Amino acid sequence: SLYSYNFEMGFSHAVPEDKLAQIIADALAEEKGFLSPPTFALDRTTADSRFYRVFFQVSDPQVIFAKRGAIHQKILGKWDAARLGS
């Protein structure tokens, strides 16, 4: 069986769009255990934020939220490092 899942993540404009897209791509490339590599797309923007949607597929629905949490944490860690100049 194949289970597809997606979720939204929002970011301030503190990190330029091209750098933020690379941060997300790098974080997703590090993730393992998916049927196909996770992908993302810019979903929408506002005056103070950018919102990206992350997509992934798994064969076991029981791992969806653990995978989501791992992806979320990895992206936020890389974004924080870039935002804070680490």
mmCIF file of N, CA, C and O in Angstrom:
data_model
loop_
_atom_site.group_PDB
_atom_site.id
_atom_site.type_symbol
_atom_site.label_atom_id
_atom_site.label_comp_id
_atom_site.label_asym_id
_atom_site.label_seq_id
_atom_site.Cartn_x
_atom_site.Cartn_y
_atom_site.Cartn_z
ATOM 1 N N SER A 1 0.834 -1.194 0.000
ATOM 2 C CA SER A 1 0.000 0.000 0.000
ATOM 3 C C SER A 1 0.871 1.247 0.000
ATOM 4 O O SER A 1 1.992 1.228 0.480
ATOM 5 N N LEU A 2 0.308 2.296 -0.496
ATOM 6 C CA LEU A 2 0.992 3.576 -0.583
ATOM 7 C C LEU A 2 0.161 4.623 0.136
ATOM 8 O O LEU A 2 -1.047 4.744 -0.108
ATOM 9 N N TYR A 3 0.793 5.357 1.040
ATOM 10 C CA TYR A 3 0.121 6.418 1.774
ATOM 11 C C TYR A 3 0.858 7.725 1.504
ATOM 12 O O TYR A 3 2.058 7.822 1.748
ATOM 13 N N SER A 4 0.129 8.689 0.958
ATOM 14 C CA SER A 4 0.703 10.009 0.674
ATOM 15 C C SER A 4 0.268 10.975 1.758
ATOM 16 O O SER A 4 -0.880 10.932 2.220
ATOM 17 N N TYR A 5 1.177 11.855 2.130
ATOM 18 C CA TYR A 5 0.893 12.820 3.186
ATOM 19 C C TYR A 5 1.570 14.122 2.827
ATOM 20 O O TYR A 5 2.621 14.142 2.168
ATOM 21 N N ASN A 6 0.989 15.234 3.238
ATOM 22 C CA ASN A 6 1.641 16.532 3.057
ATOM 23 C C ASN A 6 1.299 17.415 4.230
ATOM 24 O O ASN A 6 0.301 17.197 4.922
ATOM 25 N N PHE A 7 2.169 18.377 4.461
ATOM 26 C CA PHE A 7 1.935 19.344 5.528
ATOM 27 C C PHE A 7 2.574 20.660 5.152
ATOM 28 O O PHE A 7 3.458 20.731 4.308
ATOM 29 N N GLU A 8 2.103 21.708 5.785
ATOM 30 C CA GLU A 8 2.577 23.059 5.506
ATOM 31 C C GLU A 8 3.548 23.513 6.583
ATOM 32 O O GLU A 8 3.387 23.167 7.755
ATOM 33 N N MET A 9 4.549 24.268 6.158
ATOM 34 C CA MET A 9 5.467 24.911 7.096
ATOM 35 C C MET A 9 5.581 26.379 6.707
ATOM 36 O O MET A 9 5.723 26.698 5.521
ATOM 37 N N GLY A 10 5.534 27.259 7.693
ATOM 38 C CA GLY A 10 5.647 28.686 7.442
ATOM 39 C C GLY A 10 6.953 29.239 7.985
ATOM 40 O O GLY A 10 7.438 28.795 9.027
ATOM 41 N N PHE A 11 7.515 30.199 7.259
ATOM 42 C CA PHE A 11 8.790 30.812 7.624
ATOM 43 C C PHE A 11 8.719 32.316 7.406
ATOM 44 O O PHE A 11 8.126 32.772 6.425
ATOM 45 N N SER A 12 9.357 33.057 8.280
ATOM 46 C CA SER A 12 9.446 34.501 8.062
ATOM 47 C C SER A 12 10.378 34.759 6.882
ATOM 48 O O SER A 12 11.054 33.865 6.393
ATOM 49 N N HIS A 13 10.415 35.998 6.454
ATOM 50 C CA HIS A 13 11.291 36.387 5.344
ATOM 51 C C HIS A 13 12.731 36.633 5.803
ATOM 52 O O HIS A 13 13.525 37.201 5.062
ATOM 53 N N ALA A 14 13.088 36.186 6.999
ATOM 54 C CA ALA A 14 14.424 36.425 7.558
ATOM 55 C C ALA A 14 15.521 35.758 6.728
ATOM 56 O O ALA A 14 16.663 36.212 6.730
ATOM 57 N N VAL A 15 15.190 34.694 6.028
ATOM 58 C CA VAL A 15 16.150 33.983 5.178
ATOM 59 C C VAL A 15 15.663 34.139 3.747
ATOM 60 O O VAL A 15 14.484 33.902 3.463
ATOM 61 N N PRO A 16 16.534 34.558 2.814
ATOM 62 C CA PRO A 16 16.115 34.745 1.418
ATOM 63 C C PRO A 16 15.498 33.469 0.832
ATOM 64 O O PRO A 16 15.878 32.352 1.195
ATOM 65 N N GLU A 17 14.574 33.636 -0.103
ATOM 66 C CA GLU A 17 13.821 32.519 -0.664
ATOM 67 C C GLU A 17 14.710 31.448 -1.266
ATOM 68 O O GLU A 17 14.484 30.252 -1.055
ATOM 69 N N ASP A 18 15.739 31.837 -2.028
ATOM 70 C CA ASP A 18 16.600 30.826 -2.657
ATOM 71 C C ASP A 18 17.366 30.019 -1.608
ATOM 72 O O ASP A 18 17.520 28.800 -1.733
ATOM 73 N N LYS A 19 17.805 30.674 -0.553
ATOM 74 C CA LYS A 19 18.516 29.974 0.510
ATOM 75 C C LYS A 19 17.568 29.068 1.297
ATOM 76 O O LYS A 19 17.922 27.945 1.659
ATOM 77 N N LEU A 20 16.355 29.544 1.540
ATOM 78 C CA LEU A 20 15.369 28.736 2.257
ATOM 79 C C LEU A 20 15.013 27.489 1.448
ATOM 80 O O LEU A 20 14.938 26.394 1.995
ATOM 81 N N ALA A 21 14.825 27.644 0.144
ATOM 82 C CA ALA A 21 14.524 26.484 -0.707
ATOM 83 C C ALA A 21 15.665 25.473 -0.652
ATOM 84 O O ALA A 21 15.423 24.264 -0.594
ATOM 85 N N GLN A 22 16.908 25.945 -0.624
ATOM 86 C CA GLN A 22 18.047 25.030 -0.539
ATOM 87 C C GLN A 22 18.100 24.334 0.819
ATOM 88 O O GLN A 22 18.419 23.152 0.913
ATOM 89 N N ILE A 23 17.769 25.051 1.875
ATOM 90 C CA ILE A 23 17.714 24.463 3.219
ATOM 91 C C ILE A 23 16.703 23.320 3.247
ATOM 92 O O ILE A 23 16.990 22.228 3.751
ATOM 93 N N ILE A 24 15.523 23.568 2.694
ATOM 94 C CA ILE A 24 14.492 22.531 2.688
ATOM 95 C C ILE A 24 14.935 21.345 1.842
ATOM 96 O O ILE A 24 14.809 20.192 2.265
ATOM 97 N N ALA A 25 15.483 21.615 0.655
ATOM 98 C CA ALA A 25 15.947 20.532 -0.224
ATOM 99 C C ALA A 25 17.030 19.698 0.461
ATOM 100 O O ALA A 25 17.008 18.459 0.397
ATOM 101 N N ASP A 26 17.973 20.358 1.118
ATOM 102 C CA ASP A 26 19.054 19.639 1.814
ATOM 103 C C ASP A 26 18.497 18.773 2.952
ATOM 104 O O ASP A 26 18.915 17.631 3.134
ATOM 105 N N ALA A 27 17.571 19.332 3.724
ATOM 106 C CA ALA A 27 16.984 18.581 4.835
ATOM 107 C C ALA A 27 16.232 17.356 4.318
ATOM 108 O O ALA A 27 16.355 16.262 4.872
ATOM 109 N N LEU A 28 15.476 17.513 3.253
ATOM 110 C CA LEU A 28 14.719 16.393 2.704
ATOM 111 C C LEU A 28 15.640 15.331 2.114
ATOM 112 O O LEU A 28 15.347 14.137 2.210
ATOM 113 N N ALA A 29 16.747 15.746 1.532
ATOM 114 C CA ALA A 29 17.698 14.790 0.949
ATOM 115 C C ALA A 29 18.322 13.900 2.027
ATOM 116 O O ALA A 29 18.736 12.772 1.744
ATOM 117 N N GLU A 30 18.400 14.387 3.249
ATOM 118 C CA GLU A 30 18.982 13.621 4.352
ATOM 119 C C GLU A 30 18.016 12.595 4.929
ATOM 120 O O GLU A 30 18.431 11.686 5.644
ATOM 121 N N GLU A 31 16.737 12.728 4.645
ATOM 122 C CA GLU A 31 15.724 11.828 5.206
ATOM 123 C C GLU A 31 15.692 10.515 4.442
ATOM 124 O O GLU A 31 15.785 10.487 3.223
ATOM 125 N N LYS A 32 15.536 9.426 5.149
ATOM 126 C CA LYS A 32 15.515 8.071 4.568
ATOM 127 C C LYS A 32 14.219 7.362 4.947
ATOM 128 O O LYS A 32 13.485 7.803 5.814
ATOM 129 N N GLY A 33 13.952 6.252 4.297
ATOM 130 C CA GLY A 33 12.809 5.419 4.647
ATOM 131 C C GLY A 33 11.517 5.790 3.952
ATOM 132 O O GLY A 33 10.440 5.452 4.433
ATOM 133 N N PHE A 34 11.617 6.454 2.811
ATOM 134 C CA PHE A 34 10.433 6.833 2.058
ATOM 135 C C PHE A 34 10.381 6.029 0.762
ATOM 136 O O PHE A 34 11.408 5.583 0.251
ATOM 137 N N LEU A 35 9.191 5.868 0.200
ATOM 138 C CA LEU A 35 9.041 5.140 -1.055
ATOM 139 C C LEU A 35 9.658 5.912 -2.215
ATOM 140 O O LEU A 35 10.167 5.329 -3.160
ATOM 141 N N SER A 36 9.596 7.210 -2.139
ATOM 142 C CA SER A 36 10.269 8.093 -3.092
ATOM 143 C C SER A 36 10.743 9.300 -2.283
ATOM 144 O O SER A 36 10.222 9.563 -1.198
ATOM 145 N N PRO A 37 11.728 10.013 -2.789
ATOM 146 C CA PRO A 37 12.245 11.155 -2.014
ATOM 147 C C PRO A 37 11.144 12.187 -1.727
ATOM 148 O O PRO A 37 10.335 12.487 -2.608
ATOM 149 N N PRO A 38 11.107 12.715 -0.513
ATOM 150 C CA PRO A 38 10.141 13.776 -0.203
ATOM 151 C C PRO A 38 10.381 14.991 -1.099
ATOM 152 O O PRO A 38 11.512 15.258 -1.518
ATOM 153 N N THR A 39 9.321 15.703 -1.410
ATOM 154 C CA THR A 39 9.415 16.901 -2.238
ATOM 155 C C THR A 39 8.749 18.063 -1.505
ATOM 156 O O THR A 39 8.094 17.875 -0.474
ATOM 157 N N PHE A 40 8.883 19.254 -2.071
ATOM 158 C CA PHE A 40 8.256 20.431 -1.475
ATOM 159 C C PHE A 40 7.938 21.446 -2.560
ATOM 160 O O PHE A 40 8.486 21.386 -3.663
ATOM 161 N N ALA A 41 7.060 22.361 -2.239
ATOM 162 C CA ALA A 41 6.708 23.439 -3.159
ATOM 163 C C ALA A 41 6.300 24.659 -2.345
ATOM 164 O O ALA A 41 5.725 24.529 -1.258
ATOM 165 N N LEU A 42 6.601 25.819 -2.901
ATOM 166 C CA LEU A 42 6.123 27.061 -2.295
ATOM 167 C C LEU A 42 4.607 27.072 -2.456
ATOM 168 O O LEU A 42 4.083 26.941 -3.559
ATOM 169 N N ASP A 43 3.898 27.198 -1.361
ATOM 170 C CA ASP A 43 2.445 27.113 -1.368
ATOM 171 C C ASP A 43 1.799 28.490 -1.467
ATOM 172 O O ASP A 43 0.894 28.706 -2.246
ATOM 173 N N ARG A 44 2.296 29.428 -0.642
ATOM 174 C CA ARG A 44 1.749 30.787 -0.649
ATOM 175 C C ARG A 44 2.684 31.709 0.102
ATOM 176 O O ARG A 44 3.558 31.251 0.835
ATOM 177 N N THR A 45 2.483 32.999 -0.087
ATOM 178 C CA THR A 45 3.271 33.997 0.635
ATOM 179 C C THR A 45 2.334 35.065 1.187
ATOM 180 O O THR A 45 1.238 35.284 0.672
ATOM 181 N N THR A 46 2.810 35.704 2.247
ATOM 182 C CA THR A 46 2.122 36.859 2.808
ATOM 183 C C THR A 46 3.175 37.954 2.971
ATOM 184 O O THR A 46 4.345 37.739 2.658
ATOM 185 N N ALA A 47 2.771 39.065 3.485
ATOM 186 C CA ALA A 47 3.715 40.168 3.675
ATOM 187 C C ALA A 47 4.844 39.807 4.624
ATOM 188 O O ALA A 47 5.945 40.328 4.503
ATOM 189 N N ASP A 48 4.594 38.892 5.546
ATOM 190 C CA ASP A 48 5.635 38.573 6.527
ATOM 191 C C ASP A 48 6.072 37.114 6.552
ATOM 192 O O ASP A 48 6.941 36.751 7.334
ATOM 193 N N SER A 49 5.509 36.256 5.687
ATOM 194 C CA SER A 49 5.871 34.834 5.732
ATOM 195 C C SER A 49 5.801 34.173 4.359
ATOM 196 O O SER A 49 5.096 34.636 3.467
ATOM 197 N N ARG A 50 6.532 33.059 4.256
ATOM 198 C CA ARG A 50 6.440 32.149 3.118
ATOM 199 C C ARG A 50 5.960 30.813 3.661
ATOM 200 O O ARG A 50 6.421 30.361 4.700
ATOM 201 N N PHE A 51 5.097 30.155 2.923
ATOM 202 C CA PHE A 51 4.563 28.869 3.342
ATOM 203 C C PHE A 51 4.890 27.820 2.283
ATOM 204 O O PHE A 51 4.575 28.009 1.107
ATOM 205 N N TYR A 52 5.528 26.770 2.730
ATOM 206 C CA TYR A 52 5.891 25.667 1.850
ATOM 207 C C TYR A 52 5.071 24.446 2.233
ATOM 208 O O TYR A 52 4.715 24.258 3.391
ATOM 209 N N ARG A 53 4.786 23.609 1.241
ATOM 210 C CA ARG A 53 4.104 22.345 1.483
ATOM 211 C C ARG A 53 5.101 21.227 1.203
ATOM 212 O O ARG A 53 5.767 21.224 0.169
ATOM 213 N N VAL A 54 5.224 20.308 2.144
ATOM 214 C CA VAL A 54 6.133 19.165 2.042
ATOM 215 C C VAL A 54 5.288 17.924 1.762
ATOM 216 O O VAL A 54 4.258 17.714 2.404
ATOM 217 N N PHE A 55 5.730 17.124 0.791
ATOM 218 C CA PHE A 55 5.010 15.924 0.375
ATOM 219 C C PHE A 55 5.893 14.699 0.577
ATOM 220 O O PHE A 55 7.080 14.736 0.257
ATOM 221 N N PHE A 56 5.300 13.609 1.083
ATOM 222 C CA PHE A 56 6.052 12.358 1.161
ATOM 223 C C PHE A 56 5.108 11.166 1.115
ATOM 224 O O PHE A 56 3.897 11.307 1.308
ATOM 225 N N GLN A 57 5.689 9.998 0.814
ATOM 226 C CA GLN A 57 4.927 8.760 0.721
ATOM 227 C C GLN A 57 5.599 7.681 1.559
ATOM 228 O O GLN A 57 6.827 7.587 1.578
ATOM 229 N N VAL A 58 4.769 6.894 2.220
ATOM 230 C CA VAL A 58 5.267 5.777 3.026
ATOM 231 C C VAL A 58 4.389 4.550 2.760
ATOM 232 O O VAL A 58 3.278 4.664 2.239
ATOM 233 N N SER A 59 4.905 3.392 3.136
ATOM 234 C CA SER A 59 4.118 2.168 2.969
ATOM 235 C C SER A 59 3.383 1.786 4.255
ATOM 236 O O SER A 59 2.455 0.987 4.217
ATOM 237 N N ASP A 60 3.783 2.360 5.374
ATOM 238 C CA ASP A 60 3.162 2.048 6.667
ATOM 239 C C ASP A 60 2.556 3.326 7.253
ATOM 240 O O ASP A 60 3.289 4.246 7.633
ATOM 241 N N PRO A 61 1.242 3.414 7.364
ATOM 242 C CA PRO A 61 0.628 4.642 7.867
ATOM 243 C C PRO A 61 1.011 4.959 9.311
ATOM 244 O O PRO A 61 0.910 6.103 9.743
ATOM 245 N N GLN A 62 1.485 3.980 10.049
ATOM 246 C CA GLN A 62 1.845 4.204 11.442
ATOM 247 C C GLN A 62 3.079 5.094 11.593
ATOM 248 O O GLN A 62 3.328 5.615 12.675
ATOM 249 N N VAL A 63 3.861 5.265 10.536
ATOM 250 C CA VAL A 63 5.082 6.077 10.633
ATOM 251 C C VAL A 63 4.895 7.506 10.143
ATOM 252 O O VAL A 63 5.815 8.316 10.231
ATOM 253 N N ILE A 64 3.710 7.829 9.637
ATOM 254 C CA ILE A 64 3.493 9.151 9.040
ATOM 255 C C ILE A 64 3.873 10.277 10.003
ATOM 256 O O ILE A 64 4.635 11.178 9.655
ATOM 257 N N PHE A 65 3.366 10.245 11.218
ATOM 258 C CA PHE A 65 3.594 11.375 12.116
ATOM 259 C C PHE A 65 5.017 11.409 12.667
ATOM 260 O O PHE A 65 5.563 12.491 12.903
ATOM 261 N N ALA A 66 5.645 10.262 12.806
ATOM 262 C CA ALA A 66 7.056 10.250 13.202
ATOM 263 C C ALA A 66 7.917 10.826 12.083
ATOM 264 O O ALA A 66 8.840 11.609 12.336
ATOM 265 N N LYS A 67 7.607 10.458 10.843
ATOM 266 C CA LYS A 67 8.355 10.991 9.689
ATOM 267 C C LYS A 67 8.118 12.493 9.567
ATOM 268 O O LYS A 67 9.040 13.259 9.309
ATOM 269 N N ARG A 68 6.874 12.910 9.748
ATOM 270 C CA ARG A 68 6.574 14.343 9.680
ATOM 271 C C ARG A 68 7.381 15.108 10.725
ATOM 272 O O ARG A 68 7.980 16.139 10.437
ATOM 273 N N GLY A 69 7.392 14.599 11.944
ATOM 274 C CA GLY A 69 8.137 15.259 13.013
ATOM 275 C C GLY A 69 9.624 15.334 12.720
ATOM 276 O O GLY A 69 10.261 16.362 12.972
ATOM 277 N N ALA A 70 10.192 14.257 12.180
ATOM 278 C CA ALA A 70 11.621 14.242 11.865
ATOM 279 C C ALA A 70 11.950 15.262 10.772
ATOM 280 O O ALA A 70 12.939 15.999 10.868
ATOM 281 N N ILE A 71 11.117 15.305 9.737
ATOM 282 C CA ILE A 71 11.329 16.276 8.654
ATOM 283 C C ILE A 71 11.206 17.696 9.204
ATOM 284 O O ILE A 71 12.048 18.561 8.948
ATOM 285 N N HIS A 72 10.154 17.936 9.947
ATOM 286 C CA HIS A 72 9.889 19.265 10.512
ATOM 287 C C HIS A 72 11.068 19.733 11.368
ATOM 288 O O HIS A 72 11.559 20.859 11.224
ATOM 289 N N GLN A 73 11.533 18.865 12.234
ATOM 290 C CA GLN A 73 12.640 19.211 13.127
ATOM 291 C C GLN A 73 13.920 19.488 12.337
ATOM 292 O O GLN A 73 14.644 20.437 12.636
ATOM 293 N N LYS A 74 14.201 18.681 11.335
ATOM 294 C CA LYS A 74 15.421 18.872 10.554
ATOM 295 C C LYS A 74 15.391 20.193 9.788
ATOM 296 O O LYS A 74 16.356 20.959 9.776
ATOM 297 N N ILE A 75 14.256 20.484 9.151
ATOM 298 C CA ILE A 75 14.132 21.748 8.402
ATOM 299 C C ILE A 75 14.251 22.932 9.343
ATOM 300 O O ILE A 75 14.990 23.889 9.067
ATOM 301 N N LEU A 76 13.540 22.896 10.466
ATOM 302 C CA LEU A 76 13.598 24.020 11.406
ATOM 303 C C LEU A 76 14.994 24.217 11.974
ATOM 304 O O LEU A 76 15.437 25.365 12.151
ATOM 305 N N GLY A 77 15.702 23.137 12.249
ATOM 306 C CA GLY A 77 17.070 23.269 12.749
ATOM 307 C C GLY A 77 17.981 23.967 11.754
ATOM 308 O O GLY A 77 18.760 24.863 12.117
ATOM 309 N N LYS A 78 17.873 23.599 10.484
ATOM 310 C CA LYS A 78 18.690 24.229 9.438
ATOM 311 C C LYS A 78 18.260 25.676 9.195
ATOM 312 O O LYS A 78 19.082 26.555 8.971
ATOM 313 N N TRP A 79 16.955 25.932 9.252
ATOM 314 C CA TRP A 79 16.460 27.277 9.061
ATOM 315 C C TRP A 79 16.907 28.187 10.211
ATOM 316 O O TRP A 79 17.360 29.309 9.997
ATOM 317 N N ASP A 80 16.821 27.690 11.440
ATOM 318 C CA ASP A 80 17.270 28.463 12.594
ATOM 319 C C ASP A 80 18.757 28.797 12.481
ATOM 320 O O ASP A 80 19.170 29.928 12.777
ATOM 321 N N ALA A 81 19.559 27.823 12.065
ATOM 322 C CA ALA A 81 20.997 28.073 11.921
ATOM 323 C C ALA A 81 21.254 29.172 10.895
ATOM 324 O O ALA A 81 22.080 30.075 11.121
ATOM 325 N N ALA A 82 20.536 29.144 9.780
ATOM 326 C CA ALA A 82 20.713 30.174 8.753
ATOM 327 C C ALA A 82 20.190 31.524 9.230
ATOM 328 O O ALA A 82 20.832 32.556 9.018
ATOM 329 N N ARG A 83 19.052 31.511 9.876
ATOM 330 C CA ARG A 83 18.426 32.741 10.353
ATOM 331 C C ARG A 83 19.255 33.437 11.429
ATOM 332 O O ARG A 83 19.367 34.649 11.484
ATOM 333 N N LEU A 84 19.867 32.622 12.288
ATOM 334 C CA LEU A 84 20.646 33.171 13.404
ATOM 335 C C LEU A 84 22.123 33.333 13.067
ATOM 336 O O LEU A 84 22.910 33.736 13.911
ATOM 337 N N GLY A 85 22.481 32.977 11.839
ATOM 338 C CA GLY A 85 23.856 33.165 11.395
ATOM 339 C C GLY A 85 24.837 32.155 11.922
ATOM 340 O O GLY A 85 26.039 32.420 11.996
ATOM 341 N N SER A 86 24.366 30.968 12.292
ATOM 342 C CA SER A 86 25.256 29.929 12.814
ATOM 343 C C SER A 86 25.968 29.207 11.697
ATOM 344 O O SER A 86 25.485 29.029 10.638
#
